[in-house]
Each structure stands twice: as C-alpha cells, then as structure tokens.
Tab-separated table of C-alpha atoms and ligand atoms in Angstrom:
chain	number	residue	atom	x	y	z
A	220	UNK	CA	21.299	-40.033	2.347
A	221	UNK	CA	19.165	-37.320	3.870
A	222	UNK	CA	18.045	-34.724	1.585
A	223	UNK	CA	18.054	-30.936	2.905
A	224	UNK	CA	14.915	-29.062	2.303
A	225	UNK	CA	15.724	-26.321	0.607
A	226	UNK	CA	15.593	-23.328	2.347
A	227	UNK	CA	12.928	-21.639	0.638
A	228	UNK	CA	9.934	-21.065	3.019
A	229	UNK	CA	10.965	-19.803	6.225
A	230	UNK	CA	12.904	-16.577	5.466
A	231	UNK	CA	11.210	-15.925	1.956
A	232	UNK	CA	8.199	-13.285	1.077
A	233	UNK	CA	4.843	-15.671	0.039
A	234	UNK	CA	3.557	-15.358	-3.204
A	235	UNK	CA	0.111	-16.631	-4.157
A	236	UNK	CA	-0.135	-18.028	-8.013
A	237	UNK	CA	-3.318	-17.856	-9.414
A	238	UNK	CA	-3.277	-19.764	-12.775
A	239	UNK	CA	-4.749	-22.487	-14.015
A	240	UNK	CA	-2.536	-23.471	-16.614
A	241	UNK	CA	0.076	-26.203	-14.907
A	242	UNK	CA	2.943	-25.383	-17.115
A	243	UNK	CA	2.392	-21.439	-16.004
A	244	UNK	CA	2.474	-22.860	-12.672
A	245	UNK	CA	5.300	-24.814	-13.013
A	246	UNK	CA	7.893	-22.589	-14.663
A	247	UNK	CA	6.366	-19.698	-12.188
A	248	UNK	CA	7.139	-22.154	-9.447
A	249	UNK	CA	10.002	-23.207	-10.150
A	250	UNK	CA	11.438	-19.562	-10.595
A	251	UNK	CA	10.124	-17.872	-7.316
A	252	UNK	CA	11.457	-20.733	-5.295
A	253	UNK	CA	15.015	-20.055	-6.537
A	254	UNK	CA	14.896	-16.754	-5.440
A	255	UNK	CA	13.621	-17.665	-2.212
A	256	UNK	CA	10.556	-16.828	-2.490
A	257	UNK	CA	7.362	-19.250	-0.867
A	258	UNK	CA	4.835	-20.002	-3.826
A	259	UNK	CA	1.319	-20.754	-2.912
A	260	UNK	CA	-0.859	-21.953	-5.750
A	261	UNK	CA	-4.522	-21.193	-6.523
A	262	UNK	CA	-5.600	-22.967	-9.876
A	263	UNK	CA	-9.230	-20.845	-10.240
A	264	UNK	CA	-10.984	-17.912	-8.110
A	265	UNK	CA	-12.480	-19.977	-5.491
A	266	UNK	CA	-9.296	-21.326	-4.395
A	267	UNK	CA	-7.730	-18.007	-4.970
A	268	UNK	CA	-9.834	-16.154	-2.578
A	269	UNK	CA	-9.469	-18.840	0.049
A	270	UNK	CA	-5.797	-19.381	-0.271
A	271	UNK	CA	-5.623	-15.388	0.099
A	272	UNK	CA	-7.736	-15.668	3.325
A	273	UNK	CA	-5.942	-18.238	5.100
A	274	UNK	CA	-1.988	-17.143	3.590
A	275	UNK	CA	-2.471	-13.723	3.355
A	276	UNK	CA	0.300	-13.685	0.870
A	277	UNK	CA	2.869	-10.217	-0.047
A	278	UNK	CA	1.800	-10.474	-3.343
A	279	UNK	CA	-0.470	-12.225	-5.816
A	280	UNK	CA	0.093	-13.037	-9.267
A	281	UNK	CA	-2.989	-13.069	-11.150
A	282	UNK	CA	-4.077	-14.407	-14.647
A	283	UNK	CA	-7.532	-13.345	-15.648
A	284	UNK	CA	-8.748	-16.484	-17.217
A	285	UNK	CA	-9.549	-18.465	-14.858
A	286	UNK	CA	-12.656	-21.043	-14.208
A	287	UNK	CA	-14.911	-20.177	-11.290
A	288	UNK	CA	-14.693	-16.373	-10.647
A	289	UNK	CA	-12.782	-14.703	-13.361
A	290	UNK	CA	-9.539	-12.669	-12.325
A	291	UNK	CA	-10.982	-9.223	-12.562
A	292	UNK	CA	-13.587	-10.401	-10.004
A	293	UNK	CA	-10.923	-11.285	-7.740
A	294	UNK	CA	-8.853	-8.643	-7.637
A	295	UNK	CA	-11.855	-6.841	-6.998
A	296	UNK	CA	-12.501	-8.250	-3.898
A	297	UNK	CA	-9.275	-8.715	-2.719
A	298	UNK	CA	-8.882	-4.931	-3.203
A	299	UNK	CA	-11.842	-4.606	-0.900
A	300	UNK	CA	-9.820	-6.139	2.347
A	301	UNK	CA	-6.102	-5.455	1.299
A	302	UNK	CA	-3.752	-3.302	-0.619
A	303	UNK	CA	-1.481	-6.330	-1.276
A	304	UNK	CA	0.517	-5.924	-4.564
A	305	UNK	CA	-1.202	-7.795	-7.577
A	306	UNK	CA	0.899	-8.598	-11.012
A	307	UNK	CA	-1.696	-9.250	-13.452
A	308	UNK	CA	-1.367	-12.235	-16.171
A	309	UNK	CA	-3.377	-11.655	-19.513
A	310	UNK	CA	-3.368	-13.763	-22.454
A	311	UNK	CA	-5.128	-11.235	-24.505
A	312	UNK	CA	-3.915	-8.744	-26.725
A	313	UNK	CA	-7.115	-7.123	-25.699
A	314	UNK	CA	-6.224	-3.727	-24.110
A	315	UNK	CA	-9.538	-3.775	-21.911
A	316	UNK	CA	-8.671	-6.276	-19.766
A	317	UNK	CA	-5.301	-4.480	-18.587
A	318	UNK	CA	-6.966	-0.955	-18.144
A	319	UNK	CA	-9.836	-2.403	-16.181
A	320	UNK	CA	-6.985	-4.357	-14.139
A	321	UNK	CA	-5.050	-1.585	-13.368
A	322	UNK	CA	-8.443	0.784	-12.582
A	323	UNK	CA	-9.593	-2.286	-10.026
A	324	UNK	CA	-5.987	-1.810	-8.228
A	325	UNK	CA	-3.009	-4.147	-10.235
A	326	UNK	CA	0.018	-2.628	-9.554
A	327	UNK	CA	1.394	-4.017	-13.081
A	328	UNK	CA	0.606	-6.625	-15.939
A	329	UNK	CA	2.468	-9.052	-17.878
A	330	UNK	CA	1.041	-10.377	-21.716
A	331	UNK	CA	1.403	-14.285	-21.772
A	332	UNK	CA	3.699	-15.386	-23.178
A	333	UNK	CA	6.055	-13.744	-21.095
A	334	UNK	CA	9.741	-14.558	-20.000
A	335	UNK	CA	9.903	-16.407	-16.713
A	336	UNK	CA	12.861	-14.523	-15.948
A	337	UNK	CA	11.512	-11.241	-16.527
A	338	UNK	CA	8.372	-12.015	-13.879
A	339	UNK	CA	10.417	-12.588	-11.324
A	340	UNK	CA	12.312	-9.351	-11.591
A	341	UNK	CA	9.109	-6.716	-11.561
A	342	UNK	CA	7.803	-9.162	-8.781
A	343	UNK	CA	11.192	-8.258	-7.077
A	344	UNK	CA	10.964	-4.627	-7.949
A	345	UNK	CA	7.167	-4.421	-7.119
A	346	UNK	CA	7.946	-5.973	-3.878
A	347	UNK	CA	10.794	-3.782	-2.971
A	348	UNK	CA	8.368	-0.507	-4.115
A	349	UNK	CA	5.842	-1.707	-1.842
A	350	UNK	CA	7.628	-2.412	1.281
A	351	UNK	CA	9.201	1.518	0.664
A	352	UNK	CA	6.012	2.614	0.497
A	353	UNK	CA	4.703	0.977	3.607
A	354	UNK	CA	7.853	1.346	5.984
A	355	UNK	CA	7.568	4.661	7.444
A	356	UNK	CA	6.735	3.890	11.031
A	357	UNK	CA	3.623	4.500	11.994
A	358	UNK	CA	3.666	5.661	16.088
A	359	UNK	CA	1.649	3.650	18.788
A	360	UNK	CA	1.030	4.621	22.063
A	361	UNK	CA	0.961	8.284	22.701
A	362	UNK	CA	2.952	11.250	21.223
A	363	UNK	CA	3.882	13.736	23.595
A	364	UNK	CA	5.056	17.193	22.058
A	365	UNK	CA	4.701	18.941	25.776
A	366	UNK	CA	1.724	21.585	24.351
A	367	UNK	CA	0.404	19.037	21.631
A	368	UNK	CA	-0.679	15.189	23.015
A	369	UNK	CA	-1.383	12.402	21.040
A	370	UNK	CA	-2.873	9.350	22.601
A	371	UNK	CA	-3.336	7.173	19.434
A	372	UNK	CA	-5.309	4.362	21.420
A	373	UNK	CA	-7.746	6.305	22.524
A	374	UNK	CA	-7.483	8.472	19.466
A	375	UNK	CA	-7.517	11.752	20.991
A	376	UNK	CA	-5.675	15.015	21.043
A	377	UNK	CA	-4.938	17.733	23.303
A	378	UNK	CA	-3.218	20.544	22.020
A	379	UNK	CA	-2.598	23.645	24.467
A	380	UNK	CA	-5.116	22.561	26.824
A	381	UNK	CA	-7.955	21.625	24.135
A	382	UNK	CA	-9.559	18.555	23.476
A	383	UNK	CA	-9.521	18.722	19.961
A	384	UNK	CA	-11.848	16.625	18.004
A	385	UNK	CA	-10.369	15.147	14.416
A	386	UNK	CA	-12.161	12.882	11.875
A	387	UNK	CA	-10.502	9.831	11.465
A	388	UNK	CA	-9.088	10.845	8.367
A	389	UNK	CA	-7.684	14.040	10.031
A	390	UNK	CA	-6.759	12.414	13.051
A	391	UNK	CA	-4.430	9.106	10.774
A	392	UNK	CA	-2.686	12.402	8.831
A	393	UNK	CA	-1.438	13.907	12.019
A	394	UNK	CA	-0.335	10.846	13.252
A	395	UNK	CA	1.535	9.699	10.021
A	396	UNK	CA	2.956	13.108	10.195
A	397	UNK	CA	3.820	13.124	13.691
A	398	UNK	CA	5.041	9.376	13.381
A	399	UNK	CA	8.107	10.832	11.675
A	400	UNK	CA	8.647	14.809	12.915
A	401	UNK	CA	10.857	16.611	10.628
A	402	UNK	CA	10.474	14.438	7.826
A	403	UNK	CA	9.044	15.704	4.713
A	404	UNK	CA	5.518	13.688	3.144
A	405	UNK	CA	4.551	14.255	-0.356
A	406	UNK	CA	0.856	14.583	-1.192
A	407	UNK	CA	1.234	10.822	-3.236
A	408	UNK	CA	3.152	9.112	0.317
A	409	UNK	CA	0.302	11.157	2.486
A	410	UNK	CA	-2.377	9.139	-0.161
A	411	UNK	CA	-0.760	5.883	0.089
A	412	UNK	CA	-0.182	5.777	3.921
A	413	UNK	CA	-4.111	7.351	4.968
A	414	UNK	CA	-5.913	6.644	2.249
A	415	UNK	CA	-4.481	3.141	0.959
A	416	UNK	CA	-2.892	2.164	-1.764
A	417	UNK	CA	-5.562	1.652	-4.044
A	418	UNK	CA	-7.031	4.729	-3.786
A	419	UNK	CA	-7.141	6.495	-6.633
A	420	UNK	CA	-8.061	10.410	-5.542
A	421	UNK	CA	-6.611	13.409	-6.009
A	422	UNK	CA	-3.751	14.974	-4.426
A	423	UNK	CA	-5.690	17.892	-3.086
A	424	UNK	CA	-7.598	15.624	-0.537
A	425	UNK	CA	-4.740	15.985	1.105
A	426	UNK	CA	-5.051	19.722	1.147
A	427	UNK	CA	-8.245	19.937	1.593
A	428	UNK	CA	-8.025	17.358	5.289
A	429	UNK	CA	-4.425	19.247	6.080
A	430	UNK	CA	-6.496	22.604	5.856
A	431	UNK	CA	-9.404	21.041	8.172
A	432	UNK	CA	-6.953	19.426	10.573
A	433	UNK	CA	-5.278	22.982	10.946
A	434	UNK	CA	-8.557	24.486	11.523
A	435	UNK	CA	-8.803	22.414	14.287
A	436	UNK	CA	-5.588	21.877	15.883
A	437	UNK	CA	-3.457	25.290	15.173
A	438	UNK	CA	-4.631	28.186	17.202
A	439	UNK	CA	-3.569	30.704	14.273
A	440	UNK	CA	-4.059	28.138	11.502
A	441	UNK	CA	-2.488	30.664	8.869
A	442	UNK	CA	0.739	30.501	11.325
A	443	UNK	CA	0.414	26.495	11.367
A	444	UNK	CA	3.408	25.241	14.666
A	445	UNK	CA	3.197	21.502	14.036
A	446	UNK	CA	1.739	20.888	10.729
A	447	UNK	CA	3.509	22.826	8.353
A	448	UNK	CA	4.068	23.489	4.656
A	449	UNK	CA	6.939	22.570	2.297
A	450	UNK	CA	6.553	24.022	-0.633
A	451	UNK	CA	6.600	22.472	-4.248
A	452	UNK	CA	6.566	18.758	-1.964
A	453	UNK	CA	4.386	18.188	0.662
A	454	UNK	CA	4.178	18.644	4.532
A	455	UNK	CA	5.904	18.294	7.563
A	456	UNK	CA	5.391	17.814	11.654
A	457	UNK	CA	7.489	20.240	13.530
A	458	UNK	CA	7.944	18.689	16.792
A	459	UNK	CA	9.405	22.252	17.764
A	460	UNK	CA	6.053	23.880	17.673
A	461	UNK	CA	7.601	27.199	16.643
A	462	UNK	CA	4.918	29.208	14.728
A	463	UNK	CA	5.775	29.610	10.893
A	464	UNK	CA	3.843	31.802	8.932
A	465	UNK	CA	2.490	30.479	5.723
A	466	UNK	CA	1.731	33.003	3.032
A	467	UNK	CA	-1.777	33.176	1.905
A	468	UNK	CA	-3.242	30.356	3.867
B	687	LIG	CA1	-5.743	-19.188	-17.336
C-alpha cells in the first residue's frame, strides 16, 4: 500500500520551533502540521539562528530557556536582520522576561503550560495580522504622475522640472504613499511599512519626515498637491496633483 504524504509542506506558511523540551516539540508539531502549517525545529540558539538563516521561516516560536544562547539573545539578533513575527514561550511566572521580550520585538507570549490548541490560534491570528500589515504593494519601476516622476531604481525624483533630492527615509514614504494614490496611511501603517516593524518610535517621525519631504518636493509646501493631509488619520498621495491648502502648516 503506498502511503500519501500528507500535504503539509508545499502550500503551508513555515514555522520555526525553538524548544528544547521534546514533548513541547511534539504536541507543537503535531498541531501546526494539522493546520497545514511546515514546522521546522531548532532544539537550542545555535540551531535556532542557523535554521532561521537557511529557512527563513514566517514565524518563529520561541521559548526562552534554552541551552546555548538563551531566547532573549535570539530574538535579539533575529530582530537585527528581520521583522519576522516571534511568539514567545516562557516558563516563568517572572514578568521580566515577557516585558524584555516584547521591548526586543515579540509580537506576543504564551506562559508554559499553555493549551496546544490555543497556540495555534494566535499563531493563526498573528500570521494573518502580519501579512495585513505587509500587503500594501509597494511600486517598482517608475511612477509617473506627468509633473511628479518617480524612478524607484535609481531612486530619484523629478517633480515640475526639479531634481529633487530625498533622504532615504523621505524618499521610501513617498513611495509607500505613491504605491497606493488615494489611499489613506495612518501614522502606525506609515511606521510599520518605512520604518519596520520593530521599531518602536513615535508617531510624529512621521510628521516630522512628511514635513521635510514637503519641503522638498511641494513648491508651496503649506498648499501640499501630492502629499496631503487627512485629518484625525494619516496621509494620502493625490495622484491628481490639485493643490489643497492645509491650515496652519
Ligand atoms: Ca526550554
């Protein structure tokens, strides 16, 4: 009798276990795989930090006792190279462990012992949370708005006959903006997409790189046309280019 392999690898999101407990591993196993998902399985930090080279995984579940290079450590340095969601495992009651987590870039925790069933549903919601926050399209090539040019490979723009030159950090906001014309970005969305997903700064960097980008790019900066204000949310590219004036900026 031939066996089917069950389909759990090809379609499925990879998740990369790190855990050195076998039964953990098991029952975590075991549970991902029924919902499809691929399991890769680190059992301390060495391994962990290779497996997350070589698999780059969509998310990692993480205990914090580990042999080797202890859990904090590694999410750590895996927040250096990647915003990839991280569940945190603790066996401690010890609220330290989960701040210092969370500070260092988890996206969640769970306290040990937790239900098996109840993992795999906040890795499904953190999951489905992470690929909405990293789906807006983000534009290749170049953007032609007639009187405003993008050429994002060479990472300039021309706007009414000016070379204008943008930080990099000015010039990624106008193209997530102008990625999507029309649609409305809220400070947090303008964070995640520019700045990354670990970074943990303050709203009004966005203001304060929106203000410098208009400086730059608008001829009448207080009458923004393509990067424009919605109030109480966020911003917005206006592919129109009609001149709006903004009160009091
Ligand atoms: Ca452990």
């Amino acid at each position: 009798m031939i066996v089917a392999p069950r389909e759990t690898s090809m379609s499925g999101e990879s998740i990369l276990v790190v855990e050195d407990e076998a039964n953990i591993v098991r029952i975590l196993t075991m549970y991902l795989e029924r919902e499809n998902y691929r399991v890769i399985v680190a059992r301390d930090g060495e391994q962990a930090l290779e497996q997350f080279q070589v698999e780059q995984p969509d998310l990692v579940i993480l205990d914090l006792l580990l042999p080797k290079v202890d859990g904090l450590e590694i999410c750590r340095r895996i927040r250096r190279q990647s915003f990839v969601p991280i569940l945190m495992l603790t066996a401690k009651k010890d609220e330290t462990d989960k701040i210092v987590g969370l500070e260092l870039g988890a996206d969640d925790y769970m306290t040990k012992p937790f239900s098996p069933r109840e993992m795999v549903t906040r890795v499904r919601a953190i999951l489905r949370r992470t690929r909405h926050a990293t789906s807006l399209p983000i534009a290749e090539g170049i953007l032609d708005f007639g009187d405003l040019r993008i050429d994002v490979p060479k990472r300039s723009v021309i706007a009414e006959g000016r070379q204008v030159a943008l930080t990099a950090k000015e010039f990624d906001l106008l193209r997530a903006l102008a990625s999507s014309p029309g649609k409305v970005f809220s400070r947090d969305v303008l964070l995640n997409q520019v700045w990354g997903y670990d970074y943990y700064g303050d709203a009004r960097t966005v203001d304060v790189h929106i203000g410098t980008l208009r400086k730059k790019l608008e001829m009448q900066p207080s009458a923004p046309r393509w990067v424009k204000t919605v109030w109480g949310i966020g911003y917005k590219f206006d592919e129109s280019g009609v001149a709006l004036l903004q009160n009091g900026e």
